[in-house]
């Protein structure tokens, strides 16, 4: 489905990387009902293609990544976003890191040093989601297992195998999360925040996979999607995915969620997560915490859906999660249109932390953690 | 202060009414530090000038109203907004209603019938704020007290006296609200929602008057202003008023309020109201309710500031307050830029209701109602 031209572009970037537009007869990318966030094309000397989500829903444009810089830029600029998806992008970025050394006559040692330096750049492109570092570290572990004299080309081959494995695993995780979550999702309308669908992952999504799995099983409901300022992932991405699938979606401003919950028509709130601590505190898109407090005030169950790679068992409290603060312009100039006067400052944390006590259940690929406790987390993740 | 040209216009309207731009040397409107929302120019055959708030902060443009239709359009399109300000606009609109009959050879009876019909159009231009009907009914009461043979010209004269009285009263009410509120405002940073300043009233504002009065008394703090989607009255109007006055203002997306409160740096939340019931339930801009729930969760006092004309003692529960639902485009196309895919629906209530139990105090021109109870409301309003 190509909506290019239907809707003005979300954001015109001046320093855009190489990109292609889809829409031609022969273009198979994102045609039909299953959008996807990124794909690797070719062998280890190939390229990573990232759907530029900053252009959605106005246009389908793909970033062609042949080097790490382009991947890092795409992650930082949220062209690819969603904790699982940026993890996968990071893994493929490691293949490109190895490719950068090929043909430069670098010996195995220098090639490896280059790739490991690039690993750090990739892992730190965004600070809050733990999946990014997790995926890059899986790639680094692959390198560590290879003999010291492994050539750059062989490094790239091995890293592509690992990245494809992470990507394929994520598809299966999404499926399992969808299945576990649909089984416990109460009947009725659902409220969600940000985007947690195919665009946020390498598969069908996390929280949105729960919703679409329930729908595919014949359940009927309306999805209420918070628009999710500042970057409007709810109206731009979640609504787009749901419209494509023919699932009724109603967008609201984030501040209307309290009133919506007060009407009594919401059966459950379900969101994703960027990092979950050992006690079950969950960092997710800004606004999630407020939503959880409101759900609690109305006795509406609040669920978090995330793969086990989202857990950071090295930290206990959500207070230890670093919260990314992003550019003031995201707040002061919505969709690039200045709205505030010169002289106004902005407070723009990209995430907040929802304490475990407000979460009815955490839906993982290994099952549902409910009630949420350190013990239940260890038990389900260990299982 | 003329910012025209500094910032792209908020919204380009195709069917705009007559308007003038300020900025010439001789233009005294809104120059300097005290913005204002509307003014009457001339005698009873004169005109109402309304600052077009949909153009702020990008430009200062004035709507010249010589008939009721223009006033009703300005109220419906939120060119003038804020419960007290639309009440005053309604009162001046009644003068224009009388003026419409002058010179048409209508007898006193027909002129009066015309004005009363226009009264109903004005009173119902927006449904939630009670001040609009309250002000129009004051004008209707003036008419009722006049002899049956009063000419249209004499009607207009009497209505202008009443409208000017309502306007002048509102200035005094704002001053008193500011004074009472500043006396109880805790030390520290303040969070507010929507716009409750000079632009929302005929004077210095309600909640914002509390803030500016405290500042003028030498108190120092930062004002955190929720941007207030969908129409961004926080970033466009509140931030603009505060920047003009040199008071530090930090804008945040509405969904960041929970995280901000969790940081512990907010000493109080203060908002306005569009209608308050006999038990103290308060309707105000969408998002207010969620903010009140969050303030409660963090033990931060939540104050409502409003003149006594905001009370509707004829109804007891907030459930009886009609909530205006506005156009889907406000949600789906922020600042006029489409952000959601075709096929997405919108839920766009303009207001929500905060139950009395979440309100630490209601600041009126007659004093502070705290704790909020039917009895305390009756006592303070009756005093």
XYZ file of C-alpha atoms in Angstrom:
766
model
C 0.000 0.000 0.000
C 1.633 3.181 -1.126
C 0.216 6.304 0.389
C 2.839 8.613 -1.039
C 1.205 11.764 -2.238
C -1.983 11.246 -0.290
C -0.725 13.150 2.691
C 1.878 15.884 2.959
C 5.197 14.702 4.243
C 5.711 14.520 7.925
C 9.117 16.070 7.949
C 11.411 17.339 5.281
C 15.000 16.630 6.197
C 17.744 18.489 4.471
C 20.602 16.129 5.082
C 18.897 12.937 4.180
C 20.862 9.837 3.424
C 20.479 7.896 0.214
C 16.914 6.822 -0.134
C 14.584 5.210 -2.569
C 10.859 5.564 -2.922
C 8.670 2.572 -3.233
C 5.570 2.387 -5.298
C 6.768 0.944 -8.563
C 5.042 -2.191 -9.842
C 8.053 -4.293 -9.075
C 8.596 -3.034 -5.572
C 7.745 -5.704 -3.044
C 8.647 -3.688 0.002
C 5.697 -3.138 2.326
C 3.170 -3.812 -0.379
C 0.006 -5.390 0.880
C -0.965 -5.941 4.467
C 2.264 -6.518 6.358
C 4.445 -3.483 6.866
C 7.971 -4.111 8.018
C 10.633 -1.891 9.479
C 13.853 -3.069 7.888
C 15.463 -5.822 5.831
C 18.864 -7.023 4.748
C 19.359 -7.415 1.004
C 22.042 -9.664 -0.441
C 24.970 -11.477 1.104
C 27.399 -10.117 3.694
C 28.519 -7.504 1.155
C 24.898 -6.428 0.776
C 22.939 -3.630 2.372
C 20.497 -2.845 5.135
C 17.305 -1.137 4.026
C 15.392 0.803 6.663
C 11.876 2.144 6.190
C 12.121 5.826 7.087
C 9.407 6.056 9.739
C 9.774 9.826 10.018
C 8.047 9.993 6.612
C 5.047 7.881 7.583
C 2.174 7.902 6.968
C 2.759 10.331 4.126
C 5.249 8.291 2.154
C 7.111 5.015 2.008
C 10.773 5.824 1.675
C 13.678 3.530 2.340
C 17.097 4.401 3.692
C 19.801 2.333 2.042
C 22.553 1.694 4.592
C 25.998 0.631 3.361
C 27.935 1.902 6.354
C 27.576 2.243 10.099
C 27.221 6.027 10.053
C 24.002 5.761 8.104
C 22.616 3.198 10.535
C 23.568 5.302 13.558
C 21.980 8.371 11.995
C 18.816 6.410 11.240
C 18.618 5.203 14.845
C 19.320 8.620 16.354
C 16.834 10.368 14.073
C 14.194 7.732 14.792
C 13.963 6.686 11.143
C 13.981 3.238 12.713
C 12.628 3.101 16.271
C 11.100 0.625 18.669
C 13.370 -1.248 21.044
C 13.409 -4.579 19.168
C 13.779 -2.958 15.735
C 16.755 -0.845 16.736
C 18.345 -3.959 18.199
C 18.037 -5.686 14.847
C 19.306 -2.583 13.052
C 22.297 -2.635 15.395
C 22.996 -6.289 14.574
C 22.907 -5.630 10.836
C 24.996 -2.527 11.467
C 27.717 -4.835 12.756
C 27.781 -6.608 9.373
C 28.273 -3.233 7.718
C 31.064 -2.480 10.208
C 32.918 -5.571 9.037
C 32.184 -4.692 5.423
C 33.754 -1.254 5.943
C 37.110 -2.919 6.569
C 36.964 -5.200 3.517
C 38.981 -4.009 0.559
C 41.043 -1.652 2.692
C 43.867 -4.131 3.065
C 43.437 -4.257 6.836
C 44.836 -7.272 8.617
C 42.525 -9.385 10.775
C 43.545 -7.572 13.953
C 42.914 -4.086 12.591
C 39.636 -5.227 11.049
C 38.476 -6.632 14.358
C 39.475 -3.450 16.193
C 37.500 -1.388 13.713
C 34.401 -3.542 14.108
C 34.594 -3.396 17.907
C 34.919 0.405 17.837
C 31.892 0.577 15.575
C 30.063 -1.750 17.973
C 30.331 0.879 20.678
C 28.992 3.585 18.362
C 26.044 1.404 17.467
C 25.325 0.327 21.026
C 25.245 3.922 22.277
C 23.231 5.453 19.460
C 20.293 5.623 21.889
C 20.597 5.151 25.643
C 17.317 3.881 27.047
C 16.334 0.721 25.183
C 18.465 -2.164 26.306
C 17.804 -4.304 23.212
C 20.237 -2.265 21.148
C 23.217 -3.039 23.359
C 21.971 -6.580 23.832
C 21.961 -7.226 20.072
C 25.309 -5.561 19.473
C 26.818 -7.583 22.316
C 25.548 -10.769 20.739
C 27.474 -9.781 17.625
C 30.534 -8.959 19.685
C 30.321 -12.401 21.304
C 30.316 -13.978 17.840
C 33.507 -12.113 17.024
C 35.113 -13.204 20.282
C 34.466 -16.819 19.372
C 36.223 -16.532 16.019
C 39.944 -17.225 15.592
C 42.198 -14.175 15.748
C 43.159 -14.536 12.084
C 39.587 -14.348 10.797
C 39.452 -12.049 7.771
C 37.083 -9.102 7.500
C 35.048 -10.967 4.887
C 34.669 -13.975 7.163
C 33.778 -11.663 10.061
C 31.032 -10.105 7.968
C 29.736 -13.548 6.995
C 29.542 -14.659 10.614
C 27.952 -11.391 11.715
C 25.300 -11.663 9.016
C 24.413 -15.145 10.204
C 24.010 -13.768 13.735
C 22.022 -10.704 12.641
C 19.684 -12.849 10.557
C 19.280 -15.132 13.563
C 18.388 -12.195 15.831
C 15.935 -10.936 13.222
C 14.314 -14.350 12.761
C 14.154 -14.882 16.513
C 12.421 -11.556 16.913
C 9.771 -12.657 14.435
C 9.141 -15.767 16.510
C 9.181 -13.770 19.769
C 6.561 -11.401 18.391
C 4.391 -14.340 17.441
C 4.699 -15.875 20.890
C 4.051 -12.545 22.617
C 0.962 -12.083 20.473
C -0.280 -15.544 21.371
C 0.350 -15.274 25.122
C -1.114 -11.778 25.256
C -4.243 -12.496 23.216
C -5.064 -15.290 25.644
C -5.323 -12.866 28.569
C -6.587 -9.713 26.834
C -10.003 -8.817 28.285
C -12.939 -8.395 25.894
C -13.618 -4.805 24.951
C -11.883 -1.766 23.556
C -8.151 -1.394 24.013
C -6.038 1.682 24.637
C -2.405 1.763 23.535
C 0.418 4.280 23.421
C 3.220 4.917 20.909
C 3.894 2.229 18.290
C 4.628 -1.346 19.161
C 3.773 -3.060 15.908
C 5.639 -4.412 12.918
C 7.344 -1.043 12.567
C 8.832 -1.333 16.053
C 10.129 -4.862 15.712
C 11.411 -7.428 13.267
C 8.066 -9.224 13.300
C 4.441 -8.516 14.123
C 5.160 -6.341 17.124
C 4.850 -6.578 20.873
C 1.778 -4.874 22.392
C 0.304 -4.384 18.925
C 0.917 -8.065 18.127
C -1.264 -8.927 21.125
C -4.005 -6.738 19.661
C -3.699 -8.031 16.088
C -3.462 -11.644 17.237
C -6.697 -11.226 19.198
C -8.286 -9.619 16.131
C -7.101 -12.402 13.848
C -8.643 -14.903 16.271
C -12.011 -13.287 15.636
C -12.247 -10.878 18.559
C -13.761 -7.507 17.680
C -13.013 -4.148 19.308
C -11.820 -0.647 18.637
C -8.205 0.260 19.291
C -7.762 3.684 20.856
C -4.319 4.980 19.975
C -2.758 7.848 21.915
C -1.213 10.121 19.304
C 2.016 10.087 21.379
C 3.574 13.495 21.243
C 6.137 14.698 20.507
C 6.766 12.448 17.509
C 3.233 11.148 17.006
C 4.116 7.475 16.670
C 0.526 6.673 17.637
C -1.224 8.648 14.925
C 1.491 8.267 12.311
C 2.515 4.642 12.812
C 0.067 2.673 14.959
C -2.983 4.094 13.193
C -1.278 3.411 9.862
C -0.586 -0.224 10.728
C -4.113 -0.771 12.009
C -5.790 0.928 9.041
C -3.758 -1.300 6.741
C -5.047 -4.340 8.585
C -8.634 -3.135 8.637
C -8.785 -2.884 12.424
C -10.845 0.095 13.648
C -8.582 2.705 15.186
C -9.480 5.927 16.955
C -6.725 8.434 17.660
C -6.812 10.727 20.682
C -4.494 13.343 22.078
C -2.474 11.927 24.953
C -4.209 14.223 27.412
C -7.625 12.731 26.525
C -6.741 9.294 27.924
C -8.006 10.185 31.398
C -11.388 11.233 30.064
C -11.548 8.137 27.851
C -10.830 5.853 30.807
C -13.450 7.724 32.846
C -16.082 6.823 30.231
C -15.604 3.176 31.229
C -15.291 1.836 27.699
C -11.655 0.730 27.894
C -11.152 -2.905 28.913
C -7.362 -2.840 29.015
C -4.339 -0.667 28.374
C -1.399 -2.357 26.689
C 1.973 -0.859 25.852
C 5.518 -1.936 24.980
C 8.746 -1.331 26.883
C 12.276 -0.187 26.185
C 13.851 -1.573 29.336
C 12.477 -3.565 32.269
C 14.396 -3.945 35.513
C 14.766 -6.978 37.763
C 11.849 -5.791 39.914
C 9.599 -5.135 36.917
C 9.848 -1.349 36.625
C 9.421 -0.577 32.932
C 10.793 2.316 30.891
C 8.680 3.143 27.875
C 7.680 6.100 25.713
C 6.943 9.290 27.622
C 3.346 9.270 28.785
C 3.252 5.578 29.656
C 3.634 6.271 33.361
C 0.739 8.723 33.442
C -1.384 6.218 31.564
C -0.571 3.525 34.117
C -1.560 5.807 36.996
C -4.852 6.587 35.250
C -5.538 2.930 34.460
C -4.980 2.109 38.131
C -7.331 4.912 39.190
C -10.049 3.362 37.012
C -9.374 -0.288 37.824
C -8.413 -0.986 34.216
C -5.674 -3.623 33.797
C -2.409 -2.254 32.464
C -0.194 -4.653 30.502
C 3.346 -4.375 29.182
C 4.396 -6.580 26.244
C 8.089 -7.055 25.492
C 10.557 -9.757 24.547
C 12.875 -11.063 27.248
C 15.750 -9.132 25.653
C 14.085 -5.997 27.032
C 14.889 -7.049 30.594
C 17.969 -5.589 32.216
C 18.376 -7.792 35.262
C 21.605 -5.992 36.156
C 19.569 -3.139 37.598
C 16.801 -3.378 40.107
C 15.007 -0.062 40.257
C 13.609 1.979 37.401
C 15.430 4.967 38.893
C 18.643 3.487 37.484
C 17.404 3.558 33.881
C 18.989 6.421 31.916
C 16.254 8.566 30.375
C 17.114 10.068 27.013
C 16.350 13.791 26.735
C 15.772 14.789 23.141
C 15.885 18.067 21.227
C 13.665 20.959 22.323
C 12.412 21.382 18.766
C 10.426 18.148 19.018
C 8.258 19.902 21.604
C 8.396 23.506 20.424
C 7.821 22.790 16.729
C 5.342 19.919 16.271
C 5.744 18.321 12.826
C 8.418 20.921 12.182
C 5.994 23.858 12.527
C 7.077 26.307 15.242
C 4.341 26.683 17.845
C 6.045 28.311 20.813
C 7.511 31.800 21.091
C 11.218 32.436 21.040
C 12.482 32.384 24.607
C 10.441 29.392 25.728
C 12.414 26.385 26.975
C 11.436 22.761 26.595
C 11.457 19.676 28.800
C 11.630 16.668 26.496
C 12.319 13.321 28.130
C 11.719 10.558 25.577
C 10.780 7.964 28.181
C 9.359 7.590 31.630
C 9.355 4.738 34.102
C 6.264 2.851 35.222
C 6.727 1.160 38.587
C 6.036 -2.562 38.698
C 3.123 -2.125 41.116
C 1.072 -0.434 38.388
C 1.606 -3.282 35.894
C -0.969 -6.086 35.921
C 1.166 -8.336 33.771
C 4.277 -8.375 31.578
C 3.707 -10.387 28.427
C 6.903 -12.013 27.125
C 7.589 -14.697 24.550
C 8.091 -17.081 27.444
C 4.739 -16.399 29.044
C 2.956 -13.796 31.114
C 4.544 -12.495 34.309
C 1.610 -11.739 36.606
C 1.554 -10.559 39.280
C 4.819 -8.787 38.609
C 7.551 -9.611 41.117
C 11.289 -10.276 41.119
C 10.581 -13.954 41.669
C 7.982 -14.235 38.901
C 10.308 -12.439 36.487
C 13.208 -14.789 37.276
C 10.933 -17.790 37.019
C 9.355 -16.922 33.656
C 12.579 -15.680 32.070
C 14.522 -18.633 33.341
C 11.907 -21.055 32.009
C 5.760 43.195 21.186
C 5.136 42.234 17.633
C 6.448 38.838 16.674
C 4.853 38.788 13.264
C 7.272 37.293 10.828
C 9.442 35.643 13.459
C 7.516 32.427 13.389
C 5.460 30.836 10.628
C 1.751 31.245 11.099
C -0.042 28.752 13.189
C -2.905 28.188 10.850
C -3.845 29.653 7.531
C -7.599 30.034 7.315
C -9.198 30.502 3.957
C -12.452 32.063 5.040
C -11.090 34.569 7.451
C -13.177 37.493 8.588
C -12.040 41.079 8.246
C -8.797 41.484 10.063
C -6.057 43.961 10.595
C -2.439 43.380 11.422
C -0.777 45.256 14.167
C 2.779 46.365 14.161
C 2.612 49.901 12.834
C 4.171 52.608 14.951
C 0.807 53.991 15.890
C -0.755 50.696 16.867
C -1.297 50.566 20.576
C -2.902 47.135 20.637
C -0.917 44.634 22.648
C 2.243 46.676 22.474
C 4.394 46.303 25.525
C 3.955 43.881 28.338
C 0.237 43.398 28.732
C -1.455 41.364 26.052
C -5.210 41.486 25.952
C -7.809 39.350 24.274
C -10.438 41.800 23.064
C -11.646 45.391 23.270
C -14.598 47.514 22.314
C -13.813 50.569 20.208
C -16.171 53.545 20.024
C -19.699 54.076 21.247
C -22.622 51.675 20.937
C -22.353 51.948 17.144
C -18.704 50.939 17.398
C -16.972 47.597 16.991
C -15.564 44.692 18.934
C -11.928 43.847 18.158
C -10.786 40.345 18.988
C -7.154 39.234 18.970
C -7.093 36.145 16.731
C -5.479 33.649 19.096
C -5.291 30.984 16.384
C -2.489 33.088 14.856
C -0.396 33.324 18.005
C 2.480 33.308 18.659
C 3.322 33.846 15.002
C 1.384 37.034 14.434
C -0.827 39.617 16.083
C -3.960 39.903 14.010
C -7.251 41.404 15.056
C -10.736 40.374 14.015
C -12.994 43.375 13.588
C -16.543 42.367 14.601
C -19.433 44.514 13.429
C -22.058 41.795 13.597
C -22.983 38.781 15.701
C -22.032 36.231 13.049
C -18.415 37.329 13.211
C -18.410 37.060 17.001
C -20.006 33.592 16.924
C -17.472 32.435 14.324
C -14.613 33.796 16.423
C -15.902 31.963 19.507
C -16.520 28.690 17.665
C -13.144 28.787 15.925
C -11.387 29.630 19.203
C -10.072 32.930 17.862
C -11.200 34.101 21.288
C -11.232 31.421 23.976
C -11.054 31.057 27.718
C -14.279 30.954 29.686
C -14.190 34.558 30.989
C -13.072 36.016 27.655
C -15.821 34.348 25.652
C -18.320 35.608 28.231
C -17.132 39.158 27.615
C -17.176 38.582 23.856
C -20.769 37.373 24.219
C -21.723 40.519 26.147
C -20.231 42.776 23.492
C -21.864 40.564 20.877
C -25.200 41.602 22.346
C -24.363 45.253 21.631
C -23.698 44.283 18.030
C -27.000 42.390 17.962
C -28.813 45.594 18.872
C -26.735 47.503 16.340
C -27.819 45.092 13.616
C -31.407 46.268 14.020
C -30.590 49.970 13.913
C -31.233 51.648 10.578
C -33.499 48.836 9.409
C -36.657 50.654 10.439
C -37.578 47.935 12.913
C -39.966 48.877 15.663
C -38.933 48.369 19.291
C -40.695 44.997 19.493
C -39.040 43.566 16.398
C -35.666 44.936 17.460
C -35.972 43.305 20.862
C -37.019 39.986 19.272
C -33.986 40.105 16.993
C -31.616 40.781 19.876
C -33.082 37.957 21.958
C -32.753 35.523 19.052
C -29.136 36.577 18.647
C -28.674 36.116 22.389
C -29.443 32.442 21.995
C -26.954 32.098 19.122
C -24.272 33.745 21.206
C -25.026 31.761 24.354
C -24.823 28.450 22.515
C -21.718 29.165 20.420
C -19.851 26.836 22.775
C -21.514 24.486 25.231
C -19.175 23.803 28.135
C -18.142 27.112 29.680
C -20.982 28.564 31.697
C -19.629 32.134 31.644
C -20.816 32.648 28.078
C -24.463 32.020 28.906
C -24.053 33.846 32.192
C -22.837 37.013 30.450
C -25.452 36.838 27.701
C -28.160 36.371 30.327
C -26.968 39.449 32.155
C -27.476 41.325 28.909
C -30.914 39.769 28.470
C -31.828 40.857 31.996
C -30.873 44.426 31.089
C -33.229 44.265 28.139
C -36.007 42.866 30.301
C -35.707 45.845 32.615
C -36.102 48.368 29.794
C -39.502 49.703 28.731
C -41.163 47.907 25.825
C -40.818 50.961 23.592
C -37.034 51.213 23.930
C -35.487 51.860 20.529
C -32.724 49.727 19.059
C -30.239 52.549 19.576
C -31.164 52.843 23.235
C -30.974 49.058 23.597
C -27.450 49.104 22.195
C -26.476 51.922 24.566
C -27.741 50.004 27.577
C -26.117 46.766 26.418
C -22.780 48.492 25.941
C -22.951 49.830 29.492
C -23.577 46.297 30.729
C -20.861 44.718 28.553
C -18.321 47.299 29.701
C -19.375 46.598 33.273
C -18.862 42.840 32.800
C -15.477 43.520 31.205
C -14.386 45.887 33.964
C -15.640 43.481 36.628
C -13.623 40.690 35.074
C -10.490 42.815 35.338
C -11.146 43.290 39.041
C -11.995 39.596 39.500
C -8.704 38.607 37.899
C -6.840 40.932 40.216
C -8.589 39.495 43.263
C -8.045 35.901 42.084
C -4.360 36.658 41.574
C -4.086 38.132 45.046
C -5.939 35.330 46.852
C -4.073 32.661 44.898
C -0.595 34.128 45.304
C -1.125 34.097 49.062
C -1.527 30.316 49.119
C 0.755 29.274 46.250
C 3.555 27.066 47.655
C 7.153 28.054 46.965
C 8.701 26.220 44.038
C 8.071 25.500 40.398
C 4.531 25.507 39.093
C 2.859 23.322 36.468
C -0.088 24.635 34.494
C -2.263 23.496 31.598
C -3.855 25.339 28.698
C -3.996 29.140 28.855
C -5.562 31.020 31.727
C -3.907 34.384 31.331
C -4.807 37.753 29.891
C -5.714 36.038 26.639
C -8.350 33.923 28.380
C -10.004 36.737 30.292
C -10.755 40.432 30.264
C -7.971 41.080 32.763
C -4.784 39.449 34.004
C -6.151 35.913 33.932
C -7.198 33.306 36.439
C -4.619 30.582 37.183
C -1.975 32.542 35.300
C -2.859 35.678 37.276
C -2.034 33.735 40.432
C 1.355 32.905 38.942
C 2.119 36.406 37.660
C 0.915 38.025 40.876
C 3.283 35.807 42.870
C 6.092 36.700 40.452
C 5.343 40.419 40.707
C 5.507 40.075 44.483
C 9.117 38.930 44.124
C 8.675 35.167 44.183
C 10.944 33.299 41.754
C 10.219 29.989 40.013
C 9.913 28.320 36.641
C 6.501 27.805 35.112
C 6.094 24.458 33.387
C 3.437 24.776 30.725
C 1.777 21.694 29.239
C 1.619 22.330 25.509
C -2.079 21.357 25.636
C -2.924 19.430 22.519
C -4.837 19.556 20.316
C -4.733 23.343 19.966
C -1.508 24.024 21.853
C -2.789 26.855 24.000
C 0.055 26.101 26.417
C 2.934 26.488 23.989
C 1.296 29.082 21.764
C -0.413 31.295 24.344
C 0.770 30.658 27.900
C 4.427 30.509 26.899
C 3.916 33.662 24.825
C 2.383 35.570 27.722
C 5.103 34.443 30.125
C 7.971 35.199 27.723
C 6.543 38.680 27.265
C 6.572 39.171 31.018
C 10.080 37.764 31.432
C 8.932 34.818 33.544
C 10.893 31.595 32.825
C 8.678 29.099 31.035
C 9.406 25.516 30.062
C 7.022 23.767 27.686
C 6.415 20.023 27.843
C 4.199 17.633 25.945
C 1.097 16.819 27.974
C 2.224 13.219 28.367
C 5.430 14.314 30.126
C 3.572 15.733 33.127
C 3.679 12.407 34.983
C 7.445 12.146 34.618
C 7.860 15.804 35.619
C 5.797 15.286 38.764
C 7.807 12.152 39.537
C 11.003 14.234 39.564
C 9.636 16.016 42.637
C 10.350 19.515 41.432
C 6.759 20.701 41.060
C 5.353 22.470 44.139
C 1.827 22.965 42.820
C -0.393 22.469 39.802
C -2.783 25.278 38.995
C -5.370 25.414 36.226
C -8.514 27.318 35.263
C -12.059 26.054 34.831
C -14.899 26.358 32.354
C -17.670 25.239 34.668
C -17.750 24.226 38.332
C -20.717 22.428 39.857
C -22.327 22.871 43.254
C -20.195 20.060 44.692
C -16.962 21.430 43.223
C -16.481 19.156 40.222
C -14.669 21.253 37.611
C -14.749 21.028 33.835
C -11.615 22.349 32.190
C -9.457 21.778 29.113
C -8.959 18.143 28.175
C -6.041 16.728 30.142
C -6.848 18.554 33.361
C -8.386 15.469 34.929
C -5.348 13.304 34.205
C -3.125 15.995 35.648
C -5.209 16.081 38.831
C -4.933 12.298 39.219
C -1.157 12.526 38.778
C -0.836 15.431 41.211
C -2.780 13.402 43.782
C -0.512 10.394 43.185
C 2.508 12.573 43.978
C 1.017 14.529 46.876
C 1.278 17.763 44.908
C -1.518 20.259 45.618
C -3.861 20.851 42.702
C -5.599 24.235 42.509
C -8.363 25.564 40.289
C -8.656 29.329 39.792
C -11.874 30.775 38.388
C -14.277 33.665 38.945
C -17.574 32.953 40.684
C -19.350 33.277 37.325
C -17.793 29.903 36.450
C -19.947 28.141 39.027
C -23.125 26.488 37.852
C -24.922 25.806 41.111
C -27.924 24.459 39.204
C -26.089 21.173 38.706
C -24.451 19.081 41.329
C -22.296 16.481 39.620
C -19.690 16.963 36.945
C -21.414 14.186 35.030
C -24.126 16.703 34.134
C -21.711 19.062 32.389
C -22.024 18.838 28.593
C -18.619 18.089 27.081
C -17.976 19.666 23.701
C -16.588 17.270 21.095
C -14.635 19.119 18.443
C -13.545 18.341 14.893
C -11.408 15.256 14.206
C -8.943 17.380 12.247
C -7.715 19.039 15.434
C -6.346 15.634 16.445
C -5.484 14.115 13.082
C -3.782 17.175 11.621
C -1.790 19.022 14.294
C -1.201 22.662 13.286
C -3.032 21.810 10.086
C -0.445 19.228 8.999
C -2.006 15.784 8.443
C -0.327 13.209 10.666
C -2.698 10.232 10.633
C -3.582 7.941 7.750
C -6.880 8.157 5.972
C -9.297 5.793 7.668
C -8.290 6.653 11.219
C -11.034 8.063 13.444
C -10.571 10.606 16.202
C -11.861 11.071 19.740
C -11.689 14.778 20.512
C -13.431 15.933 23.673
C -12.435 19.536 24.367
C -12.887 19.223 28.126
C -12.854 16.749 30.943
C -14.170 16.854 34.484
C -12.007 16.792 37.591
C -13.884 15.567 40.649
C -13.891 17.868 43.662
C -11.998 15.353 45.791
C -8.850 15.881 43.662
C -8.927 19.678 44.075
C -7.023 21.123 47.031
C -8.600 24.526 46.638
C -10.707 26.639 44.279
C -9.412 30.183 44.084
C -12.166 32.730 43.375
C -12.333 36.495 43.560
C -14.198 36.087 46.841
C -11.559 33.915 48.476
C -10.203 30.391 48.411
C -12.570 27.444 48.793
C -10.546 24.816 50.635
C -11.239 22.071 51.376
C -13.735 21.878 48.553
C -17.265 21.041 49.702
C -20.830 22.081 48.860
C -20.951 24.013 52.098
C -17.642 25.814 51.587
C -18.656 26.736 48.040
C -21.965 28.178 49.213
C -20.268 30.028 52.024
C -17.501 31.650 49.958
C -19.730 32.473 46.991
C -22.433 33.846 49.234
C -19.977 36.045 51.114
